[in-house]
Short mmCIF file of C-alpha atoms and ligand atoms in Angstrom, two decimals:
data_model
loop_
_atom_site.label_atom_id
_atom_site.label_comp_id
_atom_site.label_asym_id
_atom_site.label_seq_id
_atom_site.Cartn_x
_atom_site.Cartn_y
_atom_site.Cartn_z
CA UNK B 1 9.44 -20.41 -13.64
CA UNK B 2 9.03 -17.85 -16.20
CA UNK B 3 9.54 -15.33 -13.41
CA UNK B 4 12.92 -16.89 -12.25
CA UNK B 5 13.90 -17.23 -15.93
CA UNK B 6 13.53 -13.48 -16.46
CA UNK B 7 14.63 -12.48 -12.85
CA UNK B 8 17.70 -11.59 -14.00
CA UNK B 9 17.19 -9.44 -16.62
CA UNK B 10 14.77 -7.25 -15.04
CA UNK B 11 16.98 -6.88 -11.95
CA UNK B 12 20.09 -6.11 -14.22
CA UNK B 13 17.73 -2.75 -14.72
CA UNK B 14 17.11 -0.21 -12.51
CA UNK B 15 14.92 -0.92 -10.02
CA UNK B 16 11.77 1.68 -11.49
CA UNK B 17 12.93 0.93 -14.50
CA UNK B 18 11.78 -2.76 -14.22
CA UNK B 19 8.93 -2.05 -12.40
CA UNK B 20 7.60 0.56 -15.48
CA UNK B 21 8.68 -2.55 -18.31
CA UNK B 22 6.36 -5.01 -15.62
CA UNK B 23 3.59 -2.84 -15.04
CA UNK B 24 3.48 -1.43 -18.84
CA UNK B 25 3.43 -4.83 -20.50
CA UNK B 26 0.61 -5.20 -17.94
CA UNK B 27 -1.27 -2.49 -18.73
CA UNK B 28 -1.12 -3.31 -22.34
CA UNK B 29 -2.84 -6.72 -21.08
CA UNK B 30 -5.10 -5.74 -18.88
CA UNK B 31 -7.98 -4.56 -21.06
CA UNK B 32 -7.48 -7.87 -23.64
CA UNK B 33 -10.63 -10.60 -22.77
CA UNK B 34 -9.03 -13.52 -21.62
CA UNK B 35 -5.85 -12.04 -19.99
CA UNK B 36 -6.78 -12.49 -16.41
CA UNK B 37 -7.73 -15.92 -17.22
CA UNK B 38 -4.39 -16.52 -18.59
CA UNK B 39 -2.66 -14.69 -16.21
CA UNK B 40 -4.67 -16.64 -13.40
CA UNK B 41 -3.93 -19.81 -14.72
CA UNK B 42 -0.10 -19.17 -15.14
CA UNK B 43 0.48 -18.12 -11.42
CA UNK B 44 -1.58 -21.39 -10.56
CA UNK B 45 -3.99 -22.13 -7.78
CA UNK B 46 -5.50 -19.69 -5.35
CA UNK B 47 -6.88 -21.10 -2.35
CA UNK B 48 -10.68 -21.27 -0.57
CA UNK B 49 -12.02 -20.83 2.57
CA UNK B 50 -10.55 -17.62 3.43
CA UNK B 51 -13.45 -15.25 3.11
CA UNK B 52 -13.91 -12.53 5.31
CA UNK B 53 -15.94 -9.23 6.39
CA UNK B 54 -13.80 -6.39 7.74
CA UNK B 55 -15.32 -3.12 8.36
CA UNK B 56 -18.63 -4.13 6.50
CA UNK B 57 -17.02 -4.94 3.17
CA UNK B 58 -16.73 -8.76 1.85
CA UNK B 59 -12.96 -9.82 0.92
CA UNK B 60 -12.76 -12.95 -0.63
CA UNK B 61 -8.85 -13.73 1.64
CA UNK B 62 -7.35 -11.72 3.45
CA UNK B 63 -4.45 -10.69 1.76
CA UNK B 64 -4.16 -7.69 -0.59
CA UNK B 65 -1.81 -6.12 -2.53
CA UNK B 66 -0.18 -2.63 -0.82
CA UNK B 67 -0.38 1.13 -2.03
CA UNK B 68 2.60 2.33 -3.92
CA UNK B 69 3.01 -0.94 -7.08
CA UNK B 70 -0.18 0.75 -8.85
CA UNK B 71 -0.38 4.53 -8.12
CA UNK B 72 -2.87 5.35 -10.73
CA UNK B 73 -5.21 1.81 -10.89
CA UNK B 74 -3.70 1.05 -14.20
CA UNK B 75 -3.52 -2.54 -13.55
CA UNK B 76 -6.95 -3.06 -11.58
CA UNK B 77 -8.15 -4.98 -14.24
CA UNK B 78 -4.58 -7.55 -14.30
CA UNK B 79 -4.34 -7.89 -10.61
CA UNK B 80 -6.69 -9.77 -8.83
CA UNK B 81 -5.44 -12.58 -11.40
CA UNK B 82 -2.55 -12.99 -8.97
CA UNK B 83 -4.78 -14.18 -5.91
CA UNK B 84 -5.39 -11.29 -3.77
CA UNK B 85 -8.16 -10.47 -2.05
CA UNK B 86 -8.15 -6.77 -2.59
CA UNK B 87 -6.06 -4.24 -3.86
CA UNK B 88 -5.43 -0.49 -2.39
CA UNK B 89 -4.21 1.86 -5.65
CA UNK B 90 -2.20 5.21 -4.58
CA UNK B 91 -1.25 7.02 -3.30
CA UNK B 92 -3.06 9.29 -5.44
CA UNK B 93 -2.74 12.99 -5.01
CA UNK B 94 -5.26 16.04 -5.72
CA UNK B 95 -3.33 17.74 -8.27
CA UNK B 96 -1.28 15.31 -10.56
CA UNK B 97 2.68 15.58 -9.62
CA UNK B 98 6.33 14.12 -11.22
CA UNK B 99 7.29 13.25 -7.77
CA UNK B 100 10.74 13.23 -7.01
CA UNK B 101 13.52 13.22 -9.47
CA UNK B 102 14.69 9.41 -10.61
CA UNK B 103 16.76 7.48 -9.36
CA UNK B 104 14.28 6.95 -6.22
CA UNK B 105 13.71 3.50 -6.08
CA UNK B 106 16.87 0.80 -5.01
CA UNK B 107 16.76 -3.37 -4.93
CA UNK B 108 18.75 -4.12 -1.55
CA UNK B 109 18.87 -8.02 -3.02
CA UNK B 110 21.02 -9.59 -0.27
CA UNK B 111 18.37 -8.29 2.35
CA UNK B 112 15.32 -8.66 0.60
CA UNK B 113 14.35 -5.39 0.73
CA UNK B 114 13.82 -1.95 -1.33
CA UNK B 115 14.51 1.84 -0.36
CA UNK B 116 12.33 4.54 -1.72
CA UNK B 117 11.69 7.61 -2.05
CA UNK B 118 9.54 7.88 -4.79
CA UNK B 119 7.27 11.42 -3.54
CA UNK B 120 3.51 10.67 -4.42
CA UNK B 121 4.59 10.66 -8.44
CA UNK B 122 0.55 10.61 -8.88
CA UNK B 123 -1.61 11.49 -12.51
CA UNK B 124 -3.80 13.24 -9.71
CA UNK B 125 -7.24 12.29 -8.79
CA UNK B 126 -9.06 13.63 -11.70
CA UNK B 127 -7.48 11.20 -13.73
CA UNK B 128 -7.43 7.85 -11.77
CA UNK B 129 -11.46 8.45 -11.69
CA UNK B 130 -11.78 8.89 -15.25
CA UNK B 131 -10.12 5.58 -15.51
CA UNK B 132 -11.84 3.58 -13.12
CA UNK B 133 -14.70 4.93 -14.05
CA UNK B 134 -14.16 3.75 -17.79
CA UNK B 135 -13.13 0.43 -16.51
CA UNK B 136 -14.81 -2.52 -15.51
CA UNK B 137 -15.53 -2.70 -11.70
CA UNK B 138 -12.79 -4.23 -9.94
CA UNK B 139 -13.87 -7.81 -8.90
CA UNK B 140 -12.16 -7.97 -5.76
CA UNK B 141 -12.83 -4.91 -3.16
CA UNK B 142 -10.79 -1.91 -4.34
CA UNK B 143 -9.04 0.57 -1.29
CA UNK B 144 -7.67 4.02 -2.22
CA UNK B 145 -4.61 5.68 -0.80
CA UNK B 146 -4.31 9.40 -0.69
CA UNK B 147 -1.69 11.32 -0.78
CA UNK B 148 -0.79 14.71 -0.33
CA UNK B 149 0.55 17.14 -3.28
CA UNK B 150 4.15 18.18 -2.50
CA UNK B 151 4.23 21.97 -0.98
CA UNK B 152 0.51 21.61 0.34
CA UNK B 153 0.35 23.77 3.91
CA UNK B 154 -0.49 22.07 6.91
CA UNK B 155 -3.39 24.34 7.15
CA UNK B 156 -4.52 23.28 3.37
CA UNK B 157 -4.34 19.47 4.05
CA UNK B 158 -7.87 18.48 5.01
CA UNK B 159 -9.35 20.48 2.16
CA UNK B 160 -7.11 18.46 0.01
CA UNK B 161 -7.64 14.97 0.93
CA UNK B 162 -11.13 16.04 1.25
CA UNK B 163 -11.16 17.09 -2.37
CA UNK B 164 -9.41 13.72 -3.32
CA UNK B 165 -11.75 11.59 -1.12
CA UNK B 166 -14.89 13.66 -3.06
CA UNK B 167 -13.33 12.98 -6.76
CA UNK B 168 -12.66 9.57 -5.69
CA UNK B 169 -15.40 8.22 -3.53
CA UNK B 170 -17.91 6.21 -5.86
CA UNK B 171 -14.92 4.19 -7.00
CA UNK B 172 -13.12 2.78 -3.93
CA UNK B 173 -14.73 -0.26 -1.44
CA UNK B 174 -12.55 1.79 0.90
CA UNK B 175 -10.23 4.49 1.72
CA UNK B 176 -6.79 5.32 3.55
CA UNK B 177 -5.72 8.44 4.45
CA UNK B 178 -2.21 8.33 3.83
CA UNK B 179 0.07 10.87 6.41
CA UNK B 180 3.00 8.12 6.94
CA UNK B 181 5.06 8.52 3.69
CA UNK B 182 8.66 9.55 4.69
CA UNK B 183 9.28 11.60 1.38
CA UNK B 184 7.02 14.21 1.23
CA UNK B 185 8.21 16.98 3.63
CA UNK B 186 6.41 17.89 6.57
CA UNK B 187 4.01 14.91 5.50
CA UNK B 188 4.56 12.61 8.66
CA UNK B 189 3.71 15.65 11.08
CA UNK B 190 0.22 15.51 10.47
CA UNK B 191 0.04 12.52 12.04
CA UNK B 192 -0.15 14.78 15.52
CA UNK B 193 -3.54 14.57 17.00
CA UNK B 194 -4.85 17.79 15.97
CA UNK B 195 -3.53 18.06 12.46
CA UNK B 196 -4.80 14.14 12.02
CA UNK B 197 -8.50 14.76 13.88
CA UNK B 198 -9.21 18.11 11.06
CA UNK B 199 -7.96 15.63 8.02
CA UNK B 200 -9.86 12.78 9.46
CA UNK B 201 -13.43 15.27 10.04
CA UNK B 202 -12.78 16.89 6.79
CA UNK B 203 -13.15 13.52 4.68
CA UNK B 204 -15.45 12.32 6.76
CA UNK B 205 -18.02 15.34 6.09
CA UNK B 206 -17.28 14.37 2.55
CA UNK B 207 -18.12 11.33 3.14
CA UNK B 208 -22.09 10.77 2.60
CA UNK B 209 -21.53 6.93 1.49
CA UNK B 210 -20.02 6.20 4.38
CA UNK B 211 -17.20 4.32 2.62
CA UNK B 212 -14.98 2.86 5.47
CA UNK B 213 -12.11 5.11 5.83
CA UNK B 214 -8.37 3.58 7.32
CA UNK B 215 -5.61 5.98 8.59
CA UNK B 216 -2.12 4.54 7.71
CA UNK B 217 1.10 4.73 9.89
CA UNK B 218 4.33 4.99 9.87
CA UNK B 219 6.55 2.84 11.86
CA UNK B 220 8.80 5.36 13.24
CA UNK B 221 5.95 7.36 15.51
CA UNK B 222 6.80 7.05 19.16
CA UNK B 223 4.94 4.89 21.53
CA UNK B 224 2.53 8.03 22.91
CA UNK B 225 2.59 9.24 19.17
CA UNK B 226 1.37 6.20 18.25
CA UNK B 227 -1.59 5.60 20.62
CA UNK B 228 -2.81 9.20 20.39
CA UNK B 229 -3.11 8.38 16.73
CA UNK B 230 -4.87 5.44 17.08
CA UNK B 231 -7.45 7.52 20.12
CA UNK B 232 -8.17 9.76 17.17
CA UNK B 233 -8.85 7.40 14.74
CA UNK B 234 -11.13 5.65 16.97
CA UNK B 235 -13.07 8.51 17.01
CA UNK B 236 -13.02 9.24 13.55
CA UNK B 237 -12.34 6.48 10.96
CA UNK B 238 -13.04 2.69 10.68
CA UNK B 239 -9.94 0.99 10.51
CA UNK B 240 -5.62 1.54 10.55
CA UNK B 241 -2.97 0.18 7.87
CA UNK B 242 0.41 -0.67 9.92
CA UNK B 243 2.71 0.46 9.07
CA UNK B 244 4.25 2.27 5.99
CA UNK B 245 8.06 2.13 4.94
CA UNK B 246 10.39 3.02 7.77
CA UNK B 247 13.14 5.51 8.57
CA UNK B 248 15.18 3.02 10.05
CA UNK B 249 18.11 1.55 8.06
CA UNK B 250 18.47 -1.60 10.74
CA UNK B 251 19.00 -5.17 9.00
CA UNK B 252 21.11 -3.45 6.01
CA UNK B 253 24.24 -2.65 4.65
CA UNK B 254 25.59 0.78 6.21
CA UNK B 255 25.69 1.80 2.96
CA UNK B 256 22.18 2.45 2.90
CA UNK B 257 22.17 4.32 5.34
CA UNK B 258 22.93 7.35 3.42
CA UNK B 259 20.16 6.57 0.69
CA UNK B 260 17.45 9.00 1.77
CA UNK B 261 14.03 7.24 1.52
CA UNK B 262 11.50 5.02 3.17
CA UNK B 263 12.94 1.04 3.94
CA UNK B 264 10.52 -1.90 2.87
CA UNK B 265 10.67 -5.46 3.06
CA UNK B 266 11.76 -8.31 5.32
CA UNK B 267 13.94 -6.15 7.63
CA UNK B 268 10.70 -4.45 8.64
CA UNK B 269 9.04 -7.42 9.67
CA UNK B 270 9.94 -7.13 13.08
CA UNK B 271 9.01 -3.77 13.91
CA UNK B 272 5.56 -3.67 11.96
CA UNK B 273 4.30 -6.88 13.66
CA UNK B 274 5.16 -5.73 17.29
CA UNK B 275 3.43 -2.30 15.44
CA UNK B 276 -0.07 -4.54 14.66
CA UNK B 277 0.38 -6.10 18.50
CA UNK B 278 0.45 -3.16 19.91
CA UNK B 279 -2.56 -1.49 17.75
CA UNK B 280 -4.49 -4.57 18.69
CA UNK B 281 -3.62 -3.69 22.88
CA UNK B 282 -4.99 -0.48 22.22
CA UNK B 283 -8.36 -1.03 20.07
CA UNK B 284 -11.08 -3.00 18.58
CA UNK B 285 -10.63 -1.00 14.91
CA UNK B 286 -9.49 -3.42 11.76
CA UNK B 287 -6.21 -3.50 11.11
CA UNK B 288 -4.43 -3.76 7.99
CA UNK B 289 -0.82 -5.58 8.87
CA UNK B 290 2.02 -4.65 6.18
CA UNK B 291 5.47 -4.32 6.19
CA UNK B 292 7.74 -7.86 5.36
CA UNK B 293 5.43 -10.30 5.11
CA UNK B 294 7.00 -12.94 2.71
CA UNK B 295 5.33 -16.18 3.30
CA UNK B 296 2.52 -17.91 4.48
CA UNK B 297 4.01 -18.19 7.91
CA UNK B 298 4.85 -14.53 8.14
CA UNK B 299 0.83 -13.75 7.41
CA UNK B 300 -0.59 -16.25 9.46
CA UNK B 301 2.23 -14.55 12.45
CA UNK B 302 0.73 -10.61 11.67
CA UNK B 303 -2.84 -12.12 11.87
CA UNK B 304 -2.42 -14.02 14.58
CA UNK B 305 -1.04 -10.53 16.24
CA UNK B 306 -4.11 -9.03 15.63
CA UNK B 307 -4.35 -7.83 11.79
CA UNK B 308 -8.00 -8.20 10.22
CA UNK B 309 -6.32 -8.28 6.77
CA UNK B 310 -2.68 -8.13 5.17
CA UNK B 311 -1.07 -6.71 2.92
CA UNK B 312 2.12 -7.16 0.60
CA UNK B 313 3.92 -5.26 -2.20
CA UNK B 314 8.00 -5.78 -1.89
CA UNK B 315 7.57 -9.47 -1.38
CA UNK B 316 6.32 -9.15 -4.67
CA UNK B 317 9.08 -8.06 -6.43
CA UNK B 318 11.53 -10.61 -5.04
CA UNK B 319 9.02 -13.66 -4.90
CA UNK B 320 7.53 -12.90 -8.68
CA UNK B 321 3.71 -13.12 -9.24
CA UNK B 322 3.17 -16.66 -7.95
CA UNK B 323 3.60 -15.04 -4.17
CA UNK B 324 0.51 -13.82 -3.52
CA UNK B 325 -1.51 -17.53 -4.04
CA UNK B 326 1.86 -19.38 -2.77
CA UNK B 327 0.77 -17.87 0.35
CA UNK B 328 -2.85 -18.09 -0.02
CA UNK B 329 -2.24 -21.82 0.01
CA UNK B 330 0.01 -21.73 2.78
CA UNK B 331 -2.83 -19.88 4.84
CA UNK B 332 -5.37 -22.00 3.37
C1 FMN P 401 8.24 1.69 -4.25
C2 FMN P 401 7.24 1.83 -3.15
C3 FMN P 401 6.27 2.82 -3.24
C4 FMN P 401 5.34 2.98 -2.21
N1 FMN P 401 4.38 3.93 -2.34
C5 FMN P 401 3.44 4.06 -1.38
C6 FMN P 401 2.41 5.01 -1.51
O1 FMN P 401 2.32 5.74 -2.50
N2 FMN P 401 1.52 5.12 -0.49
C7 FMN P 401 1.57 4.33 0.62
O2 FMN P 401 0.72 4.45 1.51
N3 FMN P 401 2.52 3.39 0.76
C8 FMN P 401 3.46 3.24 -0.20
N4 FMN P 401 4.43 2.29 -0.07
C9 FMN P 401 4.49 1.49 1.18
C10 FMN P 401 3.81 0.13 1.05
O3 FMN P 401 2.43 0.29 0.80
C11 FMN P 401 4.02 -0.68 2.33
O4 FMN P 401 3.42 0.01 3.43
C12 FMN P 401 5.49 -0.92 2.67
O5 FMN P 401 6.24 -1.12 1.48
C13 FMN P 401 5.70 -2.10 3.60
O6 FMN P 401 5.25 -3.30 2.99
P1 FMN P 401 6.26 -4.36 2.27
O7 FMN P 401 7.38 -4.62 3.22
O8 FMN P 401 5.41 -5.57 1.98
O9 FMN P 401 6.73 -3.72 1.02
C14 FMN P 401 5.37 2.13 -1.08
C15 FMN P 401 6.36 1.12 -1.01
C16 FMN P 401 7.28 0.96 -2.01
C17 FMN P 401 8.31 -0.13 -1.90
#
C-alpha cells in the first residue's frame, strides 16, 4: 500500500532518478539491525516448499532478483527481505566506469516496460569486493554479473573478465559472464563461438573453486547463433541466463523506437520464453529464465518451459516490493 501510495511520486521523477532515491534510502537501511526484519515483515509472507539445487548450489525458491537493479551489491544486505531466493549483483566491470551519459533509463508505463541503455555504469571490481567482503555474507546464494569496460578490444576480453572473475571469486555462489548487453559496443559480438569459447576458458582457468559459471544471452542472436552458443557453453560453463534486454521495439509505442537501448519487461515475455524452450531442446545445462515475468503464472509458464530458476527485475519497478513473495505464493 505504501508502495501504491508513493507510486506516483517516484514515477513523476525520472526513471534513474527514482531508482537512485529507492536504492539510496536502501542503502542507508541496509546495515541498521532489524531492517530486514522490518522490511520482511512489511512486504508480508514469503512462501515454503520451494527449495531447490541447481548446479550444486542450494536456493531456498527459485526466483531471484536480475543483474542491472544493484550493480555494485549495495543492497545485498536489504534484499533477500523481499522474498527472493537469490540475487545476481552487476554487471560489474574490471576497471570502475560512468557508463553512459544520463538520461539512459525510460518508464514505458502503458506497456509495462523500461528501455535502457545504461553502459555497465560499474564502481569496478576492486570495489564491489571490498564491500562484500566488509559485509555480512549474503543469506540467500549471491550470483555475479560481469561486464566488460567500455573500449576493451576483442582480443583483451578474456583477460578482463578473467581479472574480474579472480577479484571477485570468493564472494559470489555463482557467476555469469555477461556478453548480451546491447549498449556497450561491439559487446554482443563476442557471443560468436570463438570469441565466447577464449572468455569462457579464460575464467575458467581462473577458476580453482570451481564456482558454477552461467553465460547470459541476448534475445536477438539468430537461431544457429544461438545454439552454437549454447554447444560452447556446454563445453565450458555450468549453466545459461535467457535472455537479456532486447533490440526489438515490438509491443510499444513507435515512439520508442528511436530510443536507443535495450527493451525490458512484459513485451519480452514472449520471445524469452520461446528463448528458455528452445535452450531446453538443445541441452541438459540450468537455465536461468528472465525477461517479463510478472506474476506467478508467468514463472510457473518459463519453468514449466524448461528454466531451473527465474529471474525478475522490471516487474519490480511496476509491481513495488511486495512482487517478488506475491509470486512466491502464487508458485507456492
Ligand atoms: C535498468 C536495467 C539495467 C540492466 N543492467 C543489466 C546489467 O548490468 N547486466 C545484465 O546482465 N543485465 C542487465 N539488465 C537486464 C536484466 O538483468 C534482465 O535480463 C532484463 O531486464 C529482462 O528481465 P525483466 O523483463 O524482468 O526486466 C538490466 C535491465 C534493466 C532494466
Amino acid at each position: 500500500m505504501l508502495y501504491e501510495a508513493l507510486k506516483p511520486l517516484l514515477f513523476s521523477l525520472d526513471a534513474e532518478t527514482a531508482h537512485e532515491e529507492v536504492s539510496g534510502l536502501m542503502a542507508l537501511l541496509a546495515p541498521l539491525p532489524g531492517a530486514a526484519s522490518v522490511l520482511s515483515a512489511l512486504t508480508g509472507p514469503g512462501a515454503k516448499g520451494l527449495e531447490k539445487t541447481v548446479f550444486g548450489v542450494r536456493f531456498p525458491n527459485p526466483l531471484g532478483l536480475a543483474a542491472g537493479f544493484d550493480k555494485d551489491g549495495r543492497l545485498v544486505p536489504l534484499l533477500p527481505a523481499l522474498g527472493f531466493g537469490f540475487l545476481e549483483i552487476g554487471s560489474v566491470t574490471l576497471e570502475p566506469q560512468p557508463g553512459n551519459p544520463k538520461p539512459r533509463l525510460f518508464r514505458v508505463p502503458e506497456s509495462r516496460a523500461l528501455v535502457n541503455r545504461m553502459g555497465f555504469n560499474s564502481e569496478g571490481a576492486r570495489a564491489v569486493a571490498r564491500r562484500l567482503a566488509a559485509s555480512p555474507k549474503c543469506s540467500v546464494p549471491l550470483g555475479i554479473n560481469l561486464g566488460l569496460n567500455k573500449g576493451t578490444e576483442a582480443a583483451k576480453a578474456p583477460a578482463a573478465y578473467a581479472q574480474a572473475f579472480g577479484i571477485l571469486a570468493e564472494h559470489g555462489d555463482y557467476f555469469v559472464v555477461n556478453v548480451s548487453s546491447p549498449n556497450t559496443p561491439g559487446l554482443r559480438d563476442l557471443q560468436k563461438v570463438d570469441d565466447l569459447a577464449a572468455i569462457l576458458e579464460a575464467v575458467q582457468d581462473a577458476n580453482a573453486a570451481r564456482k558454477p559459471v552461467l553465460l547470459k544471452l541476448a534475445p536477438d542472436l539468430a537461431d544457429e547463433d544461438f545454439a552454437a552458443a549454447i554447444g560452447t557453453a556446454e563445453k565450458l560453463a555450468q549453466g545459461l541466463v535467457v535472455s537479456n534486454t532486447t533490440l526489438s521495439r515490438g509491443g510499444v509505442d513507435a515512439k520508442w523506437a528511436a530510443e536507443a537501448g535495450g527493451l525490458s519487461g512484459a513485451p519480452l515475455k514472449v520471445r524469452a520464453t520461446e528463448l528458455v524452450r528452445r535452450a531446453r531442446s538443445l541441452t541438459q545445462l540450468p537455465i536461468v529464465g528472465v525477461g517479463g515475468i510478472e506474476n506467478a503464472d508467468d514463472a510457473r509458464e518459463r519453468l514449466t518451459a524448461g528454466a531451473d530458476l527465474v529471474q525478475i527485475y522490471t516487474s519490480l519497478i511496476y509491481g513495488g516490493p511486495r512482487a517478488p513473495k506475491a509470486i512466491l505464493r502464487g508458485l507456492a
